[in-house]
């Protein structure tokens, strides 16, 4: 029985996080794809039910909706090895995820967005792009330092923190224009993620 | 026995969140105040152990450190009524907290910072301040809509989500220059928080 419905944006890293976690957990779900700029997404905005006005949103069997990609990850991974049962390890995983939303996403995903969407091209001034580039390399440096000492962000096993950070890091070069050659531990970690049972790429959109 | 040590910045909303939660939980702790621009904070940065380079940081009895204000809140509130045991209510609380770090803090706290710290005055261009003002009022509108239908962000009981959002919202007018008169449900919610047993204000710095 499929009791989960995911509203997600195929091209968005925040949406991809949830699709990747569901694949790793081998959970079945109904997928509602709402691409940026699509008529279907415009209709959803007009209906006015989208919490915080953003995707992804997980809808449970009883119709309850859970917004915010990282909150959805913690909800779905609860009781599995991907959300550590140990309180300190769980706190460390969630610390990485709050940092992702506060620091990483607002720089690395934003630079990728400014390069990708023609509607945002006017915001991509040379000064802003240079600033986002240098700040993004600093942020990647924080991850590199950690991944030089451990295989995964919170230790020797992958958690929701790795799923969360993977989404925008694995396209930091191709979409964001960042130089991942400087970060060998990040590249090895990205490779390890692709080797996890059930792994799916950003382009794998179910349904 | 005091087994907790909190490194916090007295004037920072992110640090205040943790001091407020500890007060509501009536937990004793050792407080290490590290004010912006102080020699003590410079030394801590030089020592290089500050996770993510930011405060607050909670140090446990065995020396383990937990960074990120919202991750600390979830860690400390685990097993108490302030972190809902029900998975869906917990997911909703954490959704508000991720939204806080991704949307609210980067607008409302940033505008307050640009107004407060002389060292940042050159960043406070009229265009930027006007943009942060209108975006902040939209963000406060999201909270207002929710608090028109419930006493607290996740229902009829306060949670870590309320503690988290309270920190920068309660100074949005005095520090950020936002007009809270437009948001009566937010003002009633701010008042309710001050009436919680154990409540302490931003200026109450222990130790």
CSV table of C-alpha atoms in Angstrom, one decimal:
chain,number,residue,atom,x,y,z
A,1,UNK,CA,0.0,0.0,0.0
A,2,UNK,CA,1.3,3.4,-0.9
A,3,UNK,CA,0.5,5.8,1.9
A,4,UNK,CA,2.8,8.6,0.9
A,5,UNK,CA,2.5,11.3,-1.8
A,6,UNK,CA,5.4,13.5,-2.6
A,7,UNK,CA,5.0,16.9,-4.3
A,8,UNK,CA,8.4,17.7,-5.7
A,9,UNK,CA,10.2,19.9,-8.3
A,10,UNK,CA,12.2,17.6,-10.5
A,11,UNK,CA,15.1,20.0,-11.0
A,12,UNK,CA,15.4,21.2,-7.4
A,13,UNK,CA,18.0,19.9,-5.0
A,14,UNK,CA,15.7,20.3,-2.0
A,15,UNK,CA,13.1,18.1,-3.7
A,16,UNK,CA,15.8,15.6,-4.8
A,17,UNK,CA,16.9,15.1,-1.2
A,18,UNK,CA,13.5,13.5,-0.4
A,19,UNK,CA,13.4,11.4,-3.6
A,20,UNK,CA,16.9,10.1,-2.8
A,21,UNK,CA,16.0,9.3,0.8
A,22,UNK,CA,12.8,7.5,-0.2
A,23,UNK,CA,14.9,5.4,-2.7
A,24,UNK,CA,17.6,4.6,-0.1
A,25,UNK,CA,14.8,3.5,2.3
A,26,UNK,CA,13.1,1.6,-0.5
A,27,UNK,CA,9.8,3.3,0.3
A,28,UNK,CA,7.1,3.4,-2.3
A,29,UNK,CA,5.2,6.6,-2.9
A,30,UNK,CA,3.1,8.5,-5.3
A,31,UNK,CA,5.0,11.3,-7.0
A,32,UNK,CA,3.5,14.6,-8.1
A,33,UNK,CA,6.0,16.5,-10.3
A,34,UNK,CA,5.6,20.2,-10.2
A,35,UNK,CA,8.3,21.8,-12.4
A,36,UNK,CA,9.4,25.4,-12.0
A,37,UNK,CA,7.3,27.6,-14.3
A,38,UNK,CA,4.8,24.8,-15.1
A,39,UNK,CA,1.0,25.4,-15.2
A,40,UNK,CA,0.6,22.7,-12.6
A,41,UNK,CA,2.8,24.6,-10.1
A,42,UNK,CA,1.0,27.9,-10.8
A,43,UNK,CA,-2.3,26.2,-10.0
A,44,UNK,CA,-0.9,24.8,-6.8
A,45,UNK,CA,0.2,28.3,-5.8
A,46,UNK,CA,-3.2,29.6,-6.6
A,47,UNK,CA,-4.9,27.0,-4.5
A,48,UNK,CA,-2.9,28.5,-1.6
A,49,UNK,CA,-2.3,25.3,0.4
A,50,UNK,CA,1.5,25.0,-0.1
A,51,UNK,CA,3.0,25.4,3.3
A,52,UNK,CA,5.6,28.2,3.3
A,53,UNK,CA,4.9,28.5,-0.5
A,54,UNK,CA,7.7,26.0,-1.2
A,55,UNK,CA,8.3,22.5,-2.4
A,56,UNK,CA,8.9,19.7,-1.5
A,57,UNK,CA,5.8,18.7,0.5
A,58,UNK,CA,5.1,15.2,1.8
A,59,UNK,CA,1.5,14.2,2.1
A,60,UNK,CA,0.7,11.4,4.5
A,61,UNK,CA,-2.1,8.8,4.2
A,62,UNK,CA,-4.5,10.9,6.3
A,63,UNK,CA,-3.9,14.0,4.2
A,64,UNK,CA,-1.5,15.7,6.7
A,65,UNK,CA,1.2,17.6,5.0
A,66,UNK,CA,4.8,18.0,6.1
A,67,UNK,CA,6.9,20.8,4.5
A,68,UNK,CA,10.6,21.6,4.5
A,69,UNK,CA,13.0,19.1,2.9
A,70,UNK,CA,15.1,18.5,6.0
A,71,UNK,CA,12.1,18.1,8.3
A,72,UNK,CA,10.7,15.5,5.8
A,73,UNK,CA,14.1,13.6,5.9
A,74,UNK,CA,14.1,13.4,9.7
A,75,UNK,CA,10.4,12.3,9.7
A,76,UNK,CA,10.9,9.6,7.1
A,77,UNK,CA,14.2,8.3,8.5
A,78,UNK,CA,12.9,8.1,12.1
A,79,UNK,CA,13.5,4.6,13.4
A,80,UNK,CA,16.0,3.7,10.6
A,81,UNK,CA,19.8,3.7,10.7
A,82,UNK,CA,19.7,7.0,8.6
A,83,UNK,CA,18.5,9.0,11.7
A,84,UNK,CA,20.9,8.0,14.5
A,85,UNK,CA,19.1,6.8,17.7
A,86,UNK,CA,22.0,8.1,19.8
A,87,UNK,CA,21.0,11.7,20.9
A,88,UNK,CA,24.4,13.2,20.3
A,89,UNK,CA,24.9,11.7,16.9
A,90,UNK,CA,21.4,12.8,16.0
A,91,UNK,CA,22.2,16.3,17.2
A,92,UNK,CA,25.3,16.3,15.1
A,93,UNK,CA,23.3,15.1,12.0
A,94,UNK,CA,20.7,17.8,12.6
A,95,UNK,CA,23.4,20.5,13.1
A,96,UNK,CA,24.8,19.8,9.7
A,97,UNK,CA,21.2,20.0,8.3
A,98,UNK,CA,20.5,23.4,9.9
A,99,UNK,CA,23.9,24.6,8.7
A,100,UNK,CA,22.9,23.4,5.2
A,101,UNK,CA,19.8,25.5,5.2
A,102,UNK,CA,21.5,28.6,6.8
A,103,UNK,CA,24.9,28.6,5.0
A,104,UNK,CA,25.3,26.1,2.2
A,105,UNK,CA,21.9,26.3,0.4
A,106,UNK,CA,21.8,30.1,0.4
A,107,UNK,CA,25.2,30.3,-1.4
A,108,UNK,CA,25.8,27.2,-3.5
A,109,UNK,CA,22.2,26.5,-4.6
A,110,UNK,CA,21.6,30.2,-5.1
A,111,UNK,CA,24.7,30.6,-7.4
A,112,UNK,CA,23.5,27.5,-9.4
A,113,UNK,CA,20.0,29.0,-9.7
A,114,UNK,CA,21.4,32.4,-10.9
A,115,UNK,CA,23.4,30.5,-13.6
A,116,UNK,CA,20.5,28.2,-14.6
A,117,UNK,CA,17.3,30.2,-14.7
A,118,UNK,CA,17.2,32.9,-17.5
A,119,UNK,CA,14.6,34.7,-15.4
A,120,UNK,CA,17.2,35.3,-12.7
A,121,UNK,CA,20.0,36.4,-15.1
A,122,UNK,CA,19.6,40.1,-14.2
A,123,UNK,CA,20.5,39.3,-10.6
A,124,UNK,CA,23.8,37.6,-11.6
A,125,UNK,CA,26.0,40.6,-11.4
A,126,UNK,CA,29.8,40.0,-11.6
A,127,UNK,CA,30.3,41.2,-8.0
A,128,UNK,CA,27.6,38.9,-6.7
A,129,UNK,CA,28.8,35.9,-8.6
A,130,UNK,CA,32.3,36.4,-7.4
A,131,UNK,CA,31.2,36.8,-3.8
A,132,UNK,CA,29.1,33.6,-4.0
A,133,UNK,CA,32.0,31.8,-5.6
A,134,UNK,CA,34.5,32.6,-2.8
A,135,UNK,CA,31.9,32.0,0.0
A,136,UNK,CA,30.9,28.7,-1.6
A,137,UNK,CA,34.5,27.5,-1.7
A,138,UNK,CA,34.8,28.4,2.0
A,139,UNK,CA,31.6,26.4,2.8
A,140,UNK,CA,32.9,23.4,0.8
A,141,UNK,CA,36.1,23.7,2.8
A,142,UNK,CA,34.2,23.1,6.0
A,143,UNK,CA,32.8,19.9,4.5
A,144,UNK,CA,36.2,18.9,3.2
A,145,UNK,CA,37.8,19.3,6.6
A,146,UNK,CA,35.2,17.0,8.2
A,147,UNK,CA,35.3,14.4,5.4
A,148,UNK,CA,39.1,14.3,5.7
A,149,UNK,CA,38.6,12.8,9.2
A,150,UNK,CA,35.4,10.6,8.7
A,151,UNK,CA,33.8,8.8,5.8
A,152,UNK,CA,30.4,10.4,6.5
A,153,UNK,CA,29.5,13.8,8.0
A,154,UNK,CA,28.6,12.3,11.4
A,155,UNK,CA,31.0,9.3,11.5
A,156,UNK,CA,31.4,5.9,9.9
A,157,UNK,CA,27.8,5.5,8.8
A,158,UNK,CA,25.7,7.7,6.4
A,159,UNK,CA,22.8,9.6,7.9
A,160,UNK,CA,20.2,12.1,6.7
A,161,UNK,CA,22.8,14.8,7.0
A,162,UNK,CA,24.8,13.2,4.1
A,163,UNK,CA,21.6,12.9,2.0
A,164,UNK,CA,20.8,16.5,2.7
A,165,UNK,CA,24.2,17.9,1.9
A,166,UNK,CA,24.7,15.6,-1.1
A,167,UNK,CA,21.8,17.2,-3.0
A,168,UNK,CA,23.4,20.6,-3.8
A,169,UNK,CA,27.0,19.6,-3.4
A,170,UNK,CA,27.0,17.0,-6.1
A,171,UNK,CA,26.0,19.6,-8.7
A,172,UNK,CA,28.2,22.4,-7.2
A,173,UNK,CA,30.6,22.1,-10.1
A,174,UNK,CA,28.2,21.4,-13.0
A,175,UNK,CA,25.5,23.9,-12.0
A,176,UNK,CA,27.2,26.2,-9.6
A,177,UNK,CA,30.6,26.6,-11.3
A,178,UNK,CA,32.5,25.6,-8.1
A,179,UNK,CA,35.9,23.8,-8.4
A,180,UNK,CA,35.4,20.4,-6.8
A,181,UNK,CA,38.9,19.4,-7.8
A,182,UNK,CA,40.2,21.2,-4.8
A,183,UNK,CA,38.2,19.0,-2.5
A,184,UNK,CA,39.3,15.3,-2.8
A,185,UNK,CA,37.5,14.1,0.3
A,186,UNK,CA,34.2,15.6,-0.9
A,187,UNK,CA,34.6,13.9,-4.2
A,188,UNK,CA,35.3,10.5,-2.5
A,189,UNK,CA,32.2,11.1,-0.3
A,190,UNK,CA,30.1,11.9,-3.4
A,191,UNK,CA,31.3,8.7,-5.0
A,192,UNK,CA,30.4,6.7,-1.8
A,193,UNK,CA,26.9,8.0,-1.9
A,194,UNK,CA,26.4,6.8,-5.5
A,195,UNK,CA,27.4,3.3,-4.3
A,196,UNK,CA,24.7,3.1,-1.6
A,197,UNK,CA,22.0,0.4,-2.3
A,198,UNK,CA,19.0,2.1,-3.9
A,199,UNK,CA,20.8,5.3,-4.9
A,200,UNK,CA,19.1,7.3,-7.6
A,201,UNK,CA,20.4,10.4,-9.4
A,202,UNK,CA,18.8,13.8,-9.7
A,203,UNK,CA,17.5,13.0,-13.1
A,204,UNK,CA,15.6,9.9,-11.9
A,205,UNK,CA,12.1,11.2,-11.4
A,206,UNK,CA,9.6,8.5,-10.5
A,207,UNK,CA,6.1,8.3,-11.8
B,1,UNK,CA,25.7,18.7,39.2
B,2,UNK,CA,26.2,21.0,36.3
B,3,UNK,CA,27.1,18.9,33.3
B,4,UNK,CA,26.4,21.5,30.6
B,5,UNK,CA,28.5,24.4,29.4
B,6,UNK,CA,27.1,26.9,27.0
B,7,UNK,CA,29.3,29.2,24.9
B,8,UNK,CA,27.0,32.0,23.8
B,9,UNK,CA,27.0,35.5,22.5
B,10,UNK,CA,24.9,37.7,24.8
B,11,UNK,CA,23.5,40.0,22.1
B,12,UNK,CA,22.8,37.2,19.5
B,13,UNK,CA,19.3,35.8,19.0
B,14,UNK,CA,20.7,32.4,18.0
B,15,UNK,CA,22.5,32.3,21.4
B,16,UNK,CA,19.5,33.6,23.3
B,17,UNK,CA,17.3,30.8,21.9
B,18,UNK,CA,19.4,28.3,23.9
B,19,UNK,CA,19.5,30.4,27.1
B,20,UNK,CA,15.7,30.8,26.9
B,21,UNK,CA,15.2,27.0,26.4
B,22,UNK,CA,17.5,26.1,29.3
B,23,UNK,CA,15.6,28.6,31.5
B,24,UNK,CA,12.2,27.1,30.5
B,25,UNK,CA,13.5,23.6,31.2
B,26,UNK,CA,15.0,24.9,34.5
B,27,UNK,CA,18.4,23.3,33.6
B,28,UNK,CA,21.5,24.6,35.3
B,29,UNK,CA,24.6,25.2,33.2
B,30,UNK,CA,27.9,27.0,33.1
B,31,UNK,CA,27.8,30.0,30.9
B,32,UNK,CA,30.7,31.3,28.9
B,33,UNK,CA,29.8,34.7,27.4
B,34,UNK,CA,31.7,35.6,24.2
B,35,UNK,CA,30.5,38.9,22.9
B,36,UNK,CA,31.0,40.1,19.3
B,37,UNK,CA,34.3,41.8,19.0
B,38,UNK,CA,35.6,40.7,22.4
B,39,UNK,CA,39.2,39.5,22.9
B,40,UNK,CA,37.8,36.3,24.4
B,41,UNK,CA,35.9,35.5,21.1
B,42,UNK,CA,39.0,36.4,19.0
B,43,UNK,CA,41.0,33.9,21.1
B,44,UNK,CA,38.3,31.2,20.6
B,45,UNK,CA,38.4,31.7,16.8
B,46,UNK,CA,42.2,31.5,17.0
B,47,UNK,CA,42.1,28.3,18.9
B,48,UNK,CA,40.1,26.9,15.9
B,49,UNK,CA,37.8,24.5,17.6
B,50,UNK,CA,34.5,26.4,17.1
B,51,UNK,CA,32.3,24.1,14.9
B,52,UNK,CA,31.2,26.0,11.8
B,53,UNK,CA,33.0,29.0,13.2
B,54,UNK,CA,29.8,30.1,15.0
B,55,UNK,CA,28.1,30.4,18.3
B,56,UNK,CA,26.3,29.1,20.3
B,57,UNK,CA,28.0,25.8,21.1
B,58,UNK,CA,26.8,23.4,23.9
B,59,UNK,CA,29.5,21.4,25.6
B,60,UNK,CA,28.4,18.2,27.3
B,61,UNK,CA,29.9,16.7,30.4
B,62,UNK,CA,32.3,14.5,28.5
B,63,UNK,CA,33.6,17.4,26.4
B,64,UNK,CA,31.5,16.6,23.3
B,65,UNK,CA,30.3,19.8,21.5
B,66,UNK,CA,27.0,20.3,19.8
B,67,UNK,CA,26.8,23.4,17.4
B,68,UNK,CA,23.9,25.1,15.7
B,69,UNK,CA,21.2,26.7,17.9
B,70,UNK,CA,18.3,24.7,16.5
B,71,UNK,CA,20.1,21.4,16.8
B,72,UNK,CA,20.9,22.3,20.4
B,73,UNK,CA,17.3,23.1,21.1
B,74,UNK,CA,16.1,19.7,19.8
B,75,UNK,CA,18.9,17.9,21.7
B,76,UNK,CA,18.0,19.6,25.0
B,77,UNK,CA,14.3,19.3,24.6
B,78,UNK,CA,14.3,15.6,23.7
B,79,UNK,CA,12.1,13.8,26.2
B,80,UNK,CA,10.3,16.9,27.3
B,81,UNK,CA,7.0,18.4,26.2
B,82,UNK,CA,8.9,21.1,24.2
B,83,UNK,CA,9.9,18.5,21.6
B,84,UNK,CA,6.7,16.7,20.6
B,85,UNK,CA,6.9,12.9,20.9
B,86,UNK,CA,4.3,12.5,18.1
B,87,UNK,CA,6.3,12.1,14.9
B,88,UNK,CA,4.1,14.4,12.8
B,89,UNK,CA,4.0,17.2,15.4
B,90,UNK,CA,7.8,16.9,15.8
B,91,UNK,CA,8.1,17.1,12.0
B,92,UNK,CA,6.0,20.3,12.0
B,93,UNK,CA,8.1,21.8,14.8
B,94,UNK,CA,11.3,21.1,12.9
B,95,UNK,CA,9.8,22.4,9.7
B,96,UNK,CA,9.3,25.8,11.3
B,97,UNK,CA,12.9,25.6,12.6
B,98,UNK,CA,14.4,24.8,9.2
B,99,UNK,CA,12.3,27.6,7.7
B,100,UNK,CA,13.6,29.9,10.5
B,101,UNK,CA,17.2,29.2,9.4
B,102,UNK,CA,16.5,29.3,5.7
B,103,UNK,CA,14.1,32.3,5.4
B,104,UNK,CA,13.5,34.2,8.7
B,105,UNK,CA,17.0,34.5,10.1
B,106,UNK,CA,18.6,35.5,6.9
B,107,UNK,CA,16.2,38.5,6.5
B,108,UNK,CA,15.0,39.6,9.9
B,109,UNK,CA,18.2,39.0,11.8
B,110,UNK,CA,20.3,40.3,9.0
B,111,UNK,CA,18.4,43.6,8.8
B,112,UNK,CA,18.7,44.0,12.6
B,113,UNK,CA,22.5,43.3,12.4
B,114,UNK,CA,22.9,45.9,9.6
B,115,UNK,CA,21.2,48.5,11.8
B,116,UNK,CA,23.0,47.6,15.0
B,117,UNK,CA,26.7,47.0,14.1
B,118,UNK,CA,28.6,50.1,12.9
B,119,UNK,CA,31.1,47.7,11.2
B,120,UNK,CA,28.3,46.6,8.8
B,121,UNK,CA,26.8,50.1,8.1
B,122,UNK,CA,28.4,50.2,4.7
B,123,UNK,CA,26.4,47.2,3.7
B,124,UNK,CA,23.1,48.8,4.6
B,125,UNK,CA,22.4,50.4,1.3
B,126,UNK,CA,18.9,51.9,0.9
B,127,UNK,CA,17.9,49.4,-1.8
B,128,UNK,CA,19.0,46.5,0.4
B,129,UNK,CA,17.3,47.8,3.5
B,130,UNK,CA,14.0,48.3,1.6
B,131,UNK,CA,14.2,44.8,0.1
B,132,UNK,CA,14.9,43.3,3.6
B,133,UNK,CA,12.0,45.3,5.0
B,134,UNK,CA,9.4,44.1,2.5
B,135,UNK,CA,10.7,40.5,2.5
B,136,UNK,CA,10.6,40.5,6.3
B,137,UNK,CA,7.0,41.7,6.5
B,138,UNK,CA,6.1,38.8,4.1
B,139,UNK,CA,7.9,36.4,6.4
B,140,UNK,CA,6.1,37.8,9.5
B,141,UNK,CA,2.9,37.4,7.5
B,142,UNK,CA,3.5,33.6,7.3
B,143,UNK,CA,3.8,33.5,11.1
B,144,UNK,CA,0.7,35.8,11.5
B,145,UNK,CA,-1.4,33.5,9.3
B,146,UNK,CA,-0.5,30.5,11.4
B,147,UNK,CA,-0.9,32.2,14.8
B,148,UNK,CA,-4.3,33.4,13.8
B,149,UNK,CA,-5.4,29.7,13.8
B,150,UNK,CA,-3.4,28.4,16.7
B,151,UNK,CA,-1.9,29.7,20.0
B,152,UNK,CA,1.5,28.2,19.2
B,153,UNK,CA,3.2,27.4,15.9
B,154,UNK,CA,2.5,23.7,16.1
B,155,UNK,CA,-0.8,23.7,17.9
B,156,UNK,CA,-2.1,24.3,21.4
B,157,UNK,CA,1.2,23.8,23.3
B,158,UNK,CA,4.6,25.6,22.9
B,159,UNK,CA,7.5,23.7,21.4
B,160,UNK,CA,11.1,24.3,20.4
B,161,UNK,CA,9.7,25.9,17.2
B,162,UNK,CA,8.2,28.7,19.3
B,163,UNK,CA,11.4,29.2,21.3
B,164,UNK,CA,13.4,29.3,18.0
B,165,UNK,CA,11.2,31.8,16.2
B,166,UNK,CA,10.7,33.9,19.3
B,167,UNK,CA,14.4,35.0,19.4
B,168,UNK,CA,14.6,37.2,16.4
B,169,UNK,CA,10.8,37.9,16.1
B,170,UNK,CA,10.6,39.6,19.5
B,171,UNK,CA,13.2,42.2,18.5
B,172,UNK,CA,12.0,42.6,14.9
B,173,UNK,CA,10.6,46.0,15.7
B,174,UNK,CA,13.2,47.4,18.1
B,175,UNK,CA,16.3,46.1,16.3
B,176,UNK,CA,15.0,45.3,12.8
B,177,UNK,CA,12.7,48.2,12.2
B,178,UNK,CA,9.7,46.0,11.3
B,179,UNK,CA,6.2,47.1,12.0
B,180,UNK,CA,4.8,44.5,14.4
B,181,UNK,CA,1.6,46.6,14.8
B,182,UNK,CA,0.4,44.9,11.6
B,183,UNK,CA,0.6,41.5,13.2
B,184,UNK,CA,-1.7,41.2,16.2
B,185,UNK,CA,-1.5,37.4,16.5
B,186,UNK,CA,2.3,37.6,16.6
B,187,UNK,CA,2.1,40.2,19.3
B,188,UNK,CA,-0.2,38.0,21.4
B,189,UNK,CA,2.1,35.0,20.9
B,190,UNK,CA,5.1,37.1,22.0
B,191,UNK,CA,3.2,38.0,25.1
B,192,UNK,CA,2.3,34.4,25.8
B,193,UNK,CA,5.9,33.4,25.6
B,194,UNK,CA,6.9,36.0,28.3
B,195,UNK,CA,4.3,34.4,30.6
B,196,UNK,CA,5.8,30.9,30.4
B,197,UNK,CA,7.3,29.7,33.7
B,198,UNK,CA,11.0,30.3,33.8
B,199,UNK,CA,11.0,32.8,30.9
B,200,UNK,CA,14.0,35.0,30.7
B,201,UNK,CA,14.6,38.0,28.4
B,202,UNK,CA,17.5,38.6,25.9
B,203,UNK,CA,19.2,40.8,28.4
B,204,UNK,CA,19.3,38.2,31.2
B,205,UNK,CA,22.7,36.7,30.8
B,206,UNK,CA,23.6,34.1,33.4
B,207,UNK,CA,26.9,33.8,35.1
